[in-house]
GROMACS .gro file of C-alpha atoms in nm:
model
   69
    1ASP     CA    1   6.178  -5.783   0.450
    2GLU     CA    2   5.804  -5.780   0.393
    3ALA     CA    3   5.715  -6.026   0.672
    4SER     CA    4   5.910  -5.826   0.932
    5ARG     CA    5   5.746  -5.503   0.825
    6VAL     CA    6   5.400  -5.660   0.846
    7GLN     CA    7   5.482  -5.797   1.193
    8LEU     CA    8   5.590  -5.448   1.304
    9ALA     CA    9   5.279  -5.283   1.156
   10TRP     CA   10   5.052  -5.530   1.335
   11HIS     CA   11   5.239  -5.489   1.662
   12LEU     CA   12   5.219  -5.109   1.644
   13ALA     CA   13   4.850  -5.104   1.550
   14PHE     CA   14   4.712  -5.395   1.751
   15GLY     CA   15   4.976  -5.484   2.009
   16ARG     CA   16   5.006  -5.837   1.874
   17PRO     CA   17   5.149  -6.025   1.577
   18PRO     CA   18   4.923  -6.112   1.284
   19THR     CA   19   4.768  -6.457   1.284
   20SER     CA   20   4.882  -6.693   1.010
   21ASP     CA   21   4.556  -6.627   0.824
   22GLU     CA   22   4.603  -6.251   0.852
   23ALA     CA   23   4.965  -6.277   0.735
   24SER     CA   24   4.866  -6.481   0.431
   25ASP     CA   25   4.577  -6.242   0.353
   26VAL     CA   26   4.814  -5.945   0.376
   27SER     CA   27   5.066  -6.112   0.147
   28ALA     CA   28   4.797  -6.188  -0.112
   29PHE     CA   29   4.657  -5.834  -0.086
   30MET     CA   30   5.000  -5.678  -0.135
   31LYS     CA   31   5.074  -5.896  -0.437
   32ARG     CA   32   4.740  -5.818  -0.605
   33TYR     CA   33   4.767  -5.447  -0.527
   34ALA     CA   34   5.124  -5.430  -0.660
   35GLU     CA   35   5.018  -5.598  -0.984
   36ALA     CA   36   4.732  -5.352  -1.027
   37VAL     CA   37   4.946  -5.047  -0.950
   38ALA     CA   38   5.238  -5.162  -1.168
   39GLU     CA   39   5.022  -5.161  -1.481
   40GLY     CA   40   5.084  -4.787  -1.517
   41ASP     CA   41   5.461  -4.818  -1.586
   42ARG     CA   42   5.556  -4.692  -1.241
   43SER     CA   43   5.897  -4.735  -1.082
   44LYS     CA   44   5.949  -5.017  -0.833
   45GLU     CA   45   5.985  -4.764  -0.550
   46SER     CA   46   5.660  -4.593  -0.644
   47VAL     CA   47   5.475  -4.926  -0.655
   48GLU     CA   48   5.618  -5.029  -0.318
   49MET     CA   49   5.519  -4.698  -0.159
   50ARG     CA   50   5.164  -4.727  -0.293
   51VAL     CA   51   5.132  -5.087  -0.172
   52TRP     CA   52   5.250  -5.008   0.182
   53SER     CA   53   5.030  -4.697   0.192
   54ALA     CA   54   4.728  -4.906   0.094
   55LEU     CA   55   4.810  -5.164   0.361
   56ALA     CA   56   4.841  -4.889   0.623
   57ARG     CA   57   4.496  -4.759   0.525
   58THR     CA   58   4.345  -5.105   0.559
   59ILE     CA   59   4.503  -5.152   0.902
   60LEU     CA   60   4.374  -4.816   1.022
   61THR     CA   61   4.020  -4.896   0.913
   62ARG     CA   62   3.997  -5.239   1.078
   63ASN     CA   63   3.737  -5.270   1.354
   64GLU     CA   64   4.008  -5.397   1.587
   65PHE     CA   65   4.193  -5.068   1.549
   66LEU     CA   66   3.886  -4.843   1.571
   67PHE     CA   67   3.702  -5.003   1.862
   68VAL     CA   68   3.826  -5.119   2.200
   69ASP     CA   69   3.657  -5.423   2.352
   0.00000   0.00000   0.00000
């Protein structure tokens, strides 16, 4: 399910689970992105792939991922 996949992505990228605020932000982002992508009559699988790809890009560009304290 989506929540488990987000948990795994956060653990792999940051070594920790997402905070409740981060989890809710991710859920909202994925919903908005899916709605925007789905406007082009794409298949459900194509939309899902694009949404998860976009989330991966956002994770990889977070300061927490790029810089070590």
